[in-house]
Tab-separated table of C-alpha atoms and ligand atoms in Angstrom:
chain	number	residue	atom	x	y	z
A	21	MET	CA	-23.807	-22.456	-13.952
A	22	GLY	CA	-25.276	-21.705	-10.672
A	23	PHE	CA	-24.459	-18.281	-9.635
A	24	ALA	CA	-28.013	-17.813	-8.276
A	25	LYS	CA	-26.785	-19.783	-5.894
A	26	ASP	CA	-27.104	-19.098	-1.719
A	27	HIS	CA	-24.293	-21.291	-1.077
A	28	LEU	CA	-21.251	-21.683	-3.485
A	29	THR	CA	-18.987	-24.720	-3.051
A	30	VAL	CA	-15.449	-24.116	-4.560
A	31	LEU	CA	-12.675	-26.786	-5.615
A	32	GLY	CA	-9.557	-24.526	-5.173
A	33	ILE	CA	-6.166	-25.945	-6.811
A	34	GLU	CA	-2.448	-24.800	-5.120
A	35	THR	CA	0.570	-26.067	-7.461
A	36	SER	CA	2.513	-23.148	-7.422
A	37	CYS	CA	5.831	-24.771	-5.067
A	38	ASP	CA	6.882	-27.127	-3.490
A	39	GLU	CA	3.636	-28.150	-1.829
A	40	THR	CA	0.637	-29.914	-4.222
A	41	ALA	CA	-2.957	-28.943	-2.539
A	42	ALA	CA	-6.433	-28.789	-3.103
A	43	ALA	CA	-9.356	-27.540	-0.596
A	44	VAL	CA	-13.142	-27.507	-1.052
A	45	VAL	CA	-14.540	-24.086	0.711
A	46	VAL	CA	-17.110	-23.228	0.903
A	47	ASP	CA	-18.949	-19.886	0.526
A	48	GLY	CA	-15.585	-18.778	0.911
A	49	ARG	CA	-15.089	-19.629	4.621
A	50	ASN	CA	-16.573	-22.570	5.163
A	51	VAL	CA	-13.142	-25.496	5.171
A	52	ARG	CA	-14.909	-28.579	3.713
A	53	SER	CA	-11.872	-30.696	3.210
A	54	SER	CA	-7.691	-29.308	2.484
A	55	VAL	CA	-4.996	-31.491	1.266
A	56	VAL	CA	-1.500	-30.758	1.105
A	57	ALA	CA	0.525	-32.936	-0.437
A	58	SER	CA	4.552	-31.465	0.889
A	59	GLN	CA	7.616	-31.715	-1.314
A	60	THR	CA	10.218	-31.174	1.782
A	61	LYS	CA	11.750	-34.485	1.814
A	62	LEU	CA	12.379	-33.974	-1.894
A	63	HIS	CA	14.108	-30.478	-1.585
A	64	GLN	CA	15.979	-30.730	1.747
A	65	LYS	CA	19.110	-32.147	0.159
A	66	TYR	CA	19.650	-29.546	-2.059
A	67	GLY	CA	18.692	-26.344	0.474
A	68	GLY	CA	15.978	-24.953	-1.396
A	69	VAL	CA	13.089	-26.374	-4.305
A	70	VAL	CA	14.681	-27.598	-7.305
A	71	PRO	CA	11.844	-26.489	-10.020
A	72	GLU	CA	12.281	-29.261	-12.209
A	73	ILE	CA	11.603	-32.002	-8.889
A	74	ALA	CA	8.641	-29.798	-7.967
A	75	SER	CA	6.926	-30.224	-11.725
A	76	ARG	CA	7.893	-33.956	-11.320
A	77	ALA	CA	5.816	-34.247	-8.312
A	78	HIS	CA	3.144	-32.211	-8.593
A	79	ILE	CA	2.118	-34.808	-11.825
A	80	GLU	CA	2.489	-37.728	-9.308
A	81	ASN	CA	0.441	-36.068	-7.028
A	82	ILE	CA	-2.198	-33.909	-8.242
A	83	LEU	CA	-4.791	-36.455	-9.206
A	84	PRO	CA	-4.765	-37.907	-5.570
A	85	VAL	CA	-4.672	-34.592	-4.268
A	86	ILE	CA	-7.657	-33.907	-5.886
A	87	SER	CA	-9.791	-36.919	-5.172
A	88	GLU	CA	-8.624	-36.931	-1.164
A	89	ALA	CA	-10.169	-33.421	-1.239
A	90	MET	CA	-13.710	-34.104	-2.658
A	91	SER	CA	-13.920	-37.325	-0.695
A	92	GLU	CA	-12.720	-36.079	2.993
A	93	ALA	CA	-15.224	-32.607	1.668
A	94	GLY	CA	-17.908	-36.047	1.104
A	95	VAL	CA	-18.901	-33.677	-2.797
A	96	GLY	CA	-19.003	-35.108	-6.153
A	97	GLN	CA	-18.881	-33.337	-9.427
A	98	ASP	CA	-22.258	-32.132	-9.072
A	99	GLU	CA	-21.746	-30.437	-6.143
A	100	ILE	CA	-19.332	-28.079	-7.454
A	101	ASP	CA	-19.914	-24.684	-8.836
A	102	ALA	CA	-16.441	-23.723	-9.550
A	103	ILE	CA	-13.074	-24.656	-10.031
A	104	ALA	CA	-10.194	-22.201	-8.869
A	105	ILE	CA	-6.782	-22.531	-9.681
A	106	ALA	CA	-3.370	-20.293	-8.808
A	107	ASN	CA	-2.190	-19.463	-11.891
A	108	GLN	CA	0.231	-16.660	-11.418
A	109	PRO	CA	2.893	-15.888	-9.824
A	110	GLY	CA	5.183	-18.573	-8.784
A	111	LEU	CA	7.374	-21.444	-11.149
A	112	THR	CA	6.107	-21.628	-14.692
A	113	ILE	CA	6.512	-25.431	-14.768
A	114	ALA	CA	5.275	-26.544	-11.436
A	115	LEU	CA	2.222	-24.011	-11.983
A	116	VAL	CA	1.370	-25.397	-15.292
A	117	VAL	CA	0.581	-29.019	-14.041
A	118	GLY	CA	-2.261	-27.573	-11.921
A	119	VAL	CA	-3.429	-24.940	-14.211
A	120	THR	CA	-3.637	-28.397	-16.736
A	121	ALA	CA	-5.687	-29.764	-14.009
A	122	ALA	CA	-7.882	-27.218	-13.562
A	123	LYS	CA	-9.099	-26.556	-16.897
A	124	THR	CA	-9.788	-30.101	-17.744
A	125	LEU	CA	-12.075	-30.752	-14.987
A	126	SER	CA	-13.313	-27.325	-15.720
A	127	PHE	CA	-13.646	-28.749	-19.178
A	128	MET	CA	-14.743	-32.204	-17.790
A	129	TRP	CA	-17.371	-31.401	-15.727
A	130	ASP	CA	-18.162	-28.201	-17.736
A	131	LYS	CA	-17.526	-26.016	-14.402
A	132	PRO	CA	-16.425	-22.302	-14.401
A	133	LEU	CA	-12.591	-21.619	-13.973
A	134	VAL	CA	-11.056	-18.900	-11.800
A	135	ALA	CA	-7.674	-17.460	-11.362
A	136	ILE	CA	-6.316	-16.793	-8.398
A	137	ASN	CA	-3.649	-14.693	-7.451
A	138	HIS	CA	-0.851	-15.906	-5.335
A	139	LEU	CA	-0.284	-13.790	-2.889
A	140	HIS	CA	-3.215	-12.115	-2.984
A	141	ALA	CA	-4.705	-16.224	-2.348
A	142	HIS	CA	-2.287	-15.781	1.179
A	143	LEU	CA	-3.439	-12.495	2.698
A	144	GLN	CA	-7.167	-14.371	2.422
A	145	SER	CA	-6.275	-16.858	4.295
A	146	ALA	CA	-5.830	-13.310	7.016
A	147	MET	CA	-9.084	-12.493	6.475
A	148	LEU	CA	-10.973	-15.896	6.526
A	149	GLU	CA	-11.841	-16.270	9.706
A	150	THR	CA	-13.145	-12.194	10.599
A	151	GLU	CA	-16.246	-11.307	8.776
A	152	GLU	CA	-16.268	-7.414	9.025
A	153	ILE	CA	-12.383	-5.756	8.223
A	154	GLU	CA	-12.192	-1.931	8.718
A	155	LEU	CA	-11.053	-0.321	5.604
A	156	PRO	CA	-7.832	0.714	4.271
A	157	ALA	CA	-5.502	-2.407	5.208
A	158	VAL	CA	-1.980	-2.237	5.140
A	159	ALA	CA	-1.358	-6.095	3.466
A	160	LEU	CA	1.823	-7.671	4.156
A	161	VAL	CA	3.525	-11.267	2.570
A	162	VAL	CA	6.266	-12.903	3.504
A	163	SER	CA	6.859	-15.967	1.866
A	164	GLY	CA	10.178	-17.543	0.326
A	165	GLY	CA	9.557	-16.217	-3.064
A	166	HIS	CA	7.615	-12.207	-2.210
A	167	THR	CA	8.043	-9.863	0.550
A	168	SER	CA	4.999	-7.193	-0.734
A	169	LEU	CA	3.165	-4.333	0.935
A	170	TYR	CA	-0.415	-3.827	-0.629
A	171	ASP	CA	-3.020	-0.958	0.083
A	172	CYS	CA	-6.130	-3.402	0.633
A	173	ALA	CA	-9.072	-1.229	0.058
A	174	SER	CA	-10.944	-4.822	-0.293
A	175	PRO	CA	-9.937	-8.572	-1.141
A	176	LEU	CA	-10.432	-8.053	-4.959
A	177	GLU	CA	-8.405	-4.604	-4.517
A	178	LEU	CA	-4.993	-4.773	-3.726
A	179	LYS	CA	-2.506	-1.892	-4.804
A	180	LEU	CA	1.489	-3.378	-4.828
A	181	LEU	CA	3.087	-1.199	-2.614
A	182	GLY	CA	6.277	-2.241	-2.093
A	183	SER	CA	8.300	-5.577	-2.713
A	184	THR	CA	11.324	-7.214	-2.451
A	185	ILE	CA	14.309	-5.632	-4.463
A	186	ASP	CA	16.611	-8.763	-3.947
A	187	ASP	CA	15.665	-12.143	-1.612
A	188	ALA	CA	12.546	-12.165	-0.278
A	189	ALA	CA	12.686	-12.236	3.520
A	190	GLY	CA	11.949	-16.578	3.920
A	191	GLU	CA	14.197	-16.621	1.622
A	192	ALA	CA	16.841	-14.521	3.982
A	193	PHE	CA	15.808	-17.781	6.241
A	194	ASP	CA	16.364	-19.883	4.007
A	195	LYS	CA	20.134	-19.441	2.867
A	196	VAL	CA	20.378	-17.931	6.379
A	197	ALA	CA	19.495	-21.527	7.923
A	198	THR	CA	21.928	-23.088	5.066
A	199	ILE	CA	25.412	-21.174	6.686
A	200	LEU	CA	24.342	-21.990	9.979
A	201	GLY	CA	24.012	-25.252	8.776
A	202	LEU	CA	20.102	-26.058	10.311
A	203	PRO	CA	18.074	-27.805	8.433
A	204	TYR	CA	15.330	-27.154	5.254
A	205	PRO	CA	13.073	-24.891	5.456
A	206	GLY	CA	14.748	-22.642	6.881
A	207	GLY	CA	12.260	-20.150	8.219
A	208	PRO	CA	11.379	-22.674	11.046
A	209	SER	CA	14.501	-24.050	11.973
A	210	ILE	CA	16.151	-20.151	12.483
A	211	GLU	CA	12.631	-20.139	14.833
A	212	LYS	CA	13.383	-23.264	16.968
A	213	ALA	CA	16.937	-21.482	17.349
A	214	ALA	CA	16.167	-17.891	17.946
A	215	ARG	CA	14.203	-19.051	20.975
A	216	SER	CA	17.310	-20.143	22.925
A	217	GLY	CA	19.351	-16.769	21.428
A	218	ASN	CA	19.969	-13.768	22.763
A	219	PRO	CA	18.684	-11.421	19.945
A	220	LYS	CA	21.257	-8.336	21.138
A	221	ALA	CA	24.102	-11.144	20.716
A	222	VAL	CA	25.100	-9.397	16.887
A	223	ARG	CA	23.896	-6.576	15.405
A	224	PHE	CA	23.047	-7.711	12.023
A	225	PRO	CA	22.512	-4.412	9.013
A	226	ARG	CA	18.843	-3.481	8.804
A	227	SER	CA	18.077	-2.095	5.738
A	228	MET	CA	15.971	0.556	4.682
A	229	LEU	CA	15.718	2.057	1.250
A	230	GLY	CA	15.979	5.095	1.988
A	231	ARG	CA	12.615	7.594	4.379
A	232	ASP	CA	10.310	6.744	1.849
A	233	SER	CA	10.539	3.734	0.414
A	234	LEU	CA	8.638	0.969	0.360
A	235	ASP	CA	10.709	-1.480	-0.875
A	236	PHE	CA	13.075	-4.761	0.618
A	237	SER	CA	16.056	-5.691	0.630
A	238	PHE	CA	17.805	-8.670	3.077
A	239	SER	CA	20.264	-9.520	0.623
A	240	GLY	CA	22.722	-7.458	2.839
A	241	ILE	CA	22.036	-9.646	5.668
A	242	LYS	CA	21.990	-12.887	4.465
A	243	THR	CA	25.882	-11.255	3.160
A	244	ALA	CA	26.297	-10.010	6.416
A	245	VAL	CA	25.917	-13.584	8.371
A	246	LEU	CA	28.068	-14.941	5.516
A	247	TYR	CA	30.595	-12.781	6.995
A	248	HIS	CA	30.243	-13.533	10.898
A	249	CYS	CA	30.759	-16.737	10.523
A	250	ARG	CA	33.315	-16.653	7.800
A	251	GLY	CA	36.047	-13.334	8.331
A	252	GLN	CA	35.153	-10.204	6.446
A	253	ASP	CA	37.803	-11.248	3.713
A	254	MET	CA	35.881	-14.454	3.722
A	255	LYS	CA	38.843	-15.788	3.897
A	256	GLY	CA	38.509	-17.268	7.122
A	257	ALA	CA	37.440	-20.625	7.313
A	258	ASP	CA	34.184	-21.183	8.391
A	259	ARG	CA	33.441	-21.476	11.926
A	260	VAL	CA	30.523	-22.878	11.925
A	261	GLY	CA	30.933	-26.379	12.714
A	262	GLU	CA	33.392	-25.341	15.353
A	263	MET	CA	30.258	-22.826	16.825
A	264	SER	CA	28.588	-23.761	20.097
A	265	GLU	CA	24.702	-24.299	20.136
A	266	GLN	CA	24.373	-21.762	21.917
A	267	GLU	CA	26.314	-18.795	19.136
A	268	ILE	CA	24.545	-20.258	16.709
A	269	ALA	CA	20.786	-19.826	18.590
A	270	ASP	CA	22.278	-16.060	19.068
A	271	ILE	CA	23.292	-15.587	15.449
A	272	ALA	CA	19.741	-16.555	14.648
A	273	ALA	CA	17.891	-15.091	17.139
A	274	SER	CA	19.818	-11.984	15.709
A	275	PHE	CA	18.938	-12.513	12.118
A	276	GLN	CA	15.691	-12.819	12.976
A	277	THR	CA	14.873	-9.688	15.180
A	278	ALA	CA	16.501	-8.428	12.375
A	279	VAL	CA	14.768	-9.198	8.994
A	280	ILE	CA	11.435	-8.873	12.140
A	281	ASP	CA	12.633	-5.224	12.911
A	282	VAL	CA	12.363	-4.174	8.945
A	283	LEU	CA	9.059	-5.458	8.098
A	284	VAL	CA	7.115	-4.214	11.117
A	285	LYS	CA	8.877	-0.773	10.154
A	286	LYS	CA	8.508	-1.152	7.067
A	287	THR	CA	4.455	-2.157	8.034
A	288	LYS	CA	4.650	1.404	9.916
A	289	ARG	CA	5.449	3.577	7.895
A	290	ALA	CA	2.723	2.093	4.872
A	291	ALA	CA	0.119	1.587	8.045
A	292	GLY	CA	1.226	6.413	8.017
A	293	ARG	CA	1.587	6.902	3.987
A	294	ILE	CA	-2.407	5.318	3.588
A	295	GLY	CA	-4.145	5.656	6.975
A	296	ALA	CA	-5.172	2.310	7.044
A	297	LYS	CA	-7.098	0.937	9.810
A	298	THR	CA	-5.664	-2.777	10.138
A	299	VAL	CA	-2.971	-5.117	9.271
A	300	LEU	CA	-3.263	-7.881	6.939
A	301	LEU	CA	-0.122	-10.383	7.792
A	302	GLY	CA	0.000	-14.094	4.828
A	303	GLY	CA	2.890	-15.931	3.685
A	304	GLY	CA	4.561	-18.777	4.854
A	305	VAL	CA	7.119	-16.396	6.842
A	306	ALA	CA	3.693	-15.292	8.908
A	307	ALA	CA	3.545	-18.427	10.492
A	308	ASN	CA	6.311	-16.955	12.622
A	309	SER	CA	5.119	-16.621	16.291
A	310	ALA	CA	7.880	-14.330	16.380
A	311	LEU	CA	6.610	-11.712	13.852
A	312	ARG	CA	3.510	-12.112	15.051
A	313	GLU	CA	4.194	-10.553	18.278
A	314	ALA	CA	5.655	-8.043	17.035
A	315	LEU	CA	3.602	-6.817	14.459
A	316	GLU	CA	0.726	-7.378	17.345
A	317	ARG	CA	3.007	-5.015	19.748
A	318	MET	CA	3.424	-2.525	17.043
A	319	CYS	CA	-0.709	-2.258	15.880
A	320	GLU	CA	-1.629	-2.053	19.521
A	321	ARG	CA	1.222	0.776	20.078
A	322	HIS	CA	0.548	2.664	16.862
A	323	LYS	CA	-2.083	5.778	16.824
A	324	PRO	CA	-5.086	5.216	16.246
A	325	ALA	CA	-4.481	1.772	17.454
A	326	LEU	CA	-4.442	-0.544	14.627
A	327	ARG	CA	-6.448	-4.916	14.163
A	328	LEU	CA	-4.003	-7.185	13.122
A	329	LEU	CA	-5.247	-9.797	11.291
A	330	VAL	CA	-2.894	-12.579	10.732
A	331	ALA	CA	-3.592	-15.740	7.949
A	332	PRO	CA	-4.229	-18.997	10.567
A	333	LYS	CA	-0.922	-20.714	11.412
A	334	LYS	CA	-2.088	-23.688	9.225
A	335	TYR	CA	-2.856	-21.521	6.778
A	336	CYS	CA	0.154	-19.758	5.955
A	337	THR	CA	2.263	-21.797	3.949
A	338	ASP	CA	0.893	-22.868	1.337
A	339	ASN	CA	-2.054	-24.354	0.493
A	340	ALA	CA	-5.289	-24.788	-1.104
A	341	VAL	CA	-7.772	-22.653	0.974
A	342	MET	CA	-6.922	-19.328	0.079
A	343	VAL	CA	-7.071	-20.236	-3.087
A	344	ALA	CA	-11.284	-20.794	-3.218
A	345	SER	CA	-11.269	-18.579	-0.440
A	346	LEU	CA	-10.567	-15.659	-2.323
A	347	ALA	CA	-11.925	-18.062	-5.544
A	348	TYR	CA	-15.868	-17.063	-3.804
A	349	HIS	CA	-15.157	-13.024	-4.082
A	350	LYS	CA	-13.789	-12.730	-8.137
A	351	ILE	CA	-17.216	-15.407	-8.746
A	352	ARG	CA	-19.456	-13.017	-6.890
A	353	ALA	CA	-18.093	-10.082	-8.798
A	354	GLY	CA	-17.942	-11.716	-11.604
A	355	LEU	CA	-14.207	-11.920	-12.422
A	356	LEU	CA	-14.251	-15.941	-14.492
A	357	ALA	CA	-11.602	-16.781	-16.663
A	358	ASP	CA	-11.719	-19.633	-19.491
A	359	LEU	CA	-9.750	-22.310	-21.261
A	360	THR	CA	-6.678	-20.169	-22.587
A	361	LEU	CA	-5.856	-19.174	-18.796
A	362	GLU	CA	-2.130	-19.637	-18.571
A	363	PRO	CA	0.633	-19.579	-16.182
A	364	SER	CA	2.548	-16.657	-15.499
A	365	SER	CA	5.725	-16.562	-13.306
A	366	ASN	CA	5.181	-12.633	-12.474
A	367	GLY	CA	2.903	-11.548	-9.550
B	425	KG4	O1	4.353	-19.093	1.862
B	425	KG4	P1	5.738	-19.977	1.278
B	425	KG4	O2	4.631	-21.163	1.899
B	425	KG4	O3	5.414	-20.119	0.080
B	425	KG4	C1	6.367	-19.485	-1.195
B	425	KG4	O4	5.157	-18.946	-1.334
B	425	KG4	O5	7.265	-18.785	-1.486
B	425	KG4	O6	6.698	-20.218	1.921
B	425	KG4	C2	7.975	-20.406	2.087
B	425	KG4	C3	8.832	-19.944	3.131
B	425	KG4	C4	10.159	-20.531	3.321
B	425	KG4	O7	10.837	-20.161	2.678
B	425	KG4	C5	10.100	-20.924	5.015
B	425	KG4	O8	11.470	-20.856	5.839
B	425	KG4	C6	9.543	-20.041	5.288
B	425	KG4	O9	8.341	-20.073	4.648
B	425	KG4	N1	8.513	-19.863	6.742
B	425	KG4	C7	8.426	-19.635	8.031
B	425	KG4	C8	8.118	-20.099	9.028
B	425	KG4	N2	7.429	-20.668	8.163
B	425	KG4	C9	8.100	-21.030	7.100
B	425	KG4	N3	9.821	-18.403	8.288
B	425	KG4	C10	9.914	-18.314	9.374
B	425	KG4	N4	9.394	-18.516	10.874
B	425	KG4	C11	8.306	-19.358	10.451
B	425	KG4	N5	8.377	-20.039	11.417
B	426	ZN	ZN1	3.492	-18.982	-0.938
């Protein structure tokens, strides 16, 4: 099936949440095309992703997005060596659209199928532009659905060290943005508002879950923002409508700083635990400049210094480049899927 070839051209497909994406990547690094059809506008009025709407939009978009990725890359089916699909974790009725498309193409074109874990793929984005990586690495995925720390011994060997016990970091950004009346998706809105805010204006709680824990909890801080806006007994009127832009900016900056403090401290704790040499950062929230800078400062100060590898901003949020890129490593390791592949909401 072409695996003795010097070069591998992979078609990657991603439909785990609210982006329909396809990409063609050669040898895990050389990005020939990347197409992302975002559904932000469809979900905006609900303040979050509605699974049924996401699934229907994936069905409409999947074939045009794949065709566009192929034509942008200038490849036909004969040049594709394998088809990679993110089949977990995510919304099952969204994942199933991509899985069905990938299995159908695999069957029709007689190409091998590669199953990709969406969270591991987010971390692959952080390794996209670097040849040599000193291992072990602590890997932090911060997305809308997950906040997870891994011990990464290689792109294919990720051991979960801790994860969120309630809301994910991105989810907290989205919910707090809704509380503050900022537009969806919340992460970029909070980041923008926070730029003109005072991060010390409100002291929001930093939940560390005990001295040794590598798990996360972000529901407390979300509730603290709500109390701050409505009063401790929640009986007060929602003051947000009367707040000045500066007050909103101060809350956004204080919230963002508190979340980043926790993410950085836990990453540092995990790095010490496994004797990491490198820190990898991926997922939608990794697009946040304040988080990137705070992690960079921690890595520089760490003794011995850690090397921070962050996904390029355009590959932080969901895309299919990360899927096709990780597939390269799985193919080289002989890890292929077959047509019995199913989507799974768990990661
Ligand atoms: O990885 P992703 O695209 O989808 C999931 O796998 O969930 O992450 C989406 C999340 C959303 O919660 C969004 O608000 C957040 O990433 N996000 C950000 C930023 N850009 C996207 N959070 C903070 N700052 C940003 N600049
Ligand atoms: Zn994601």
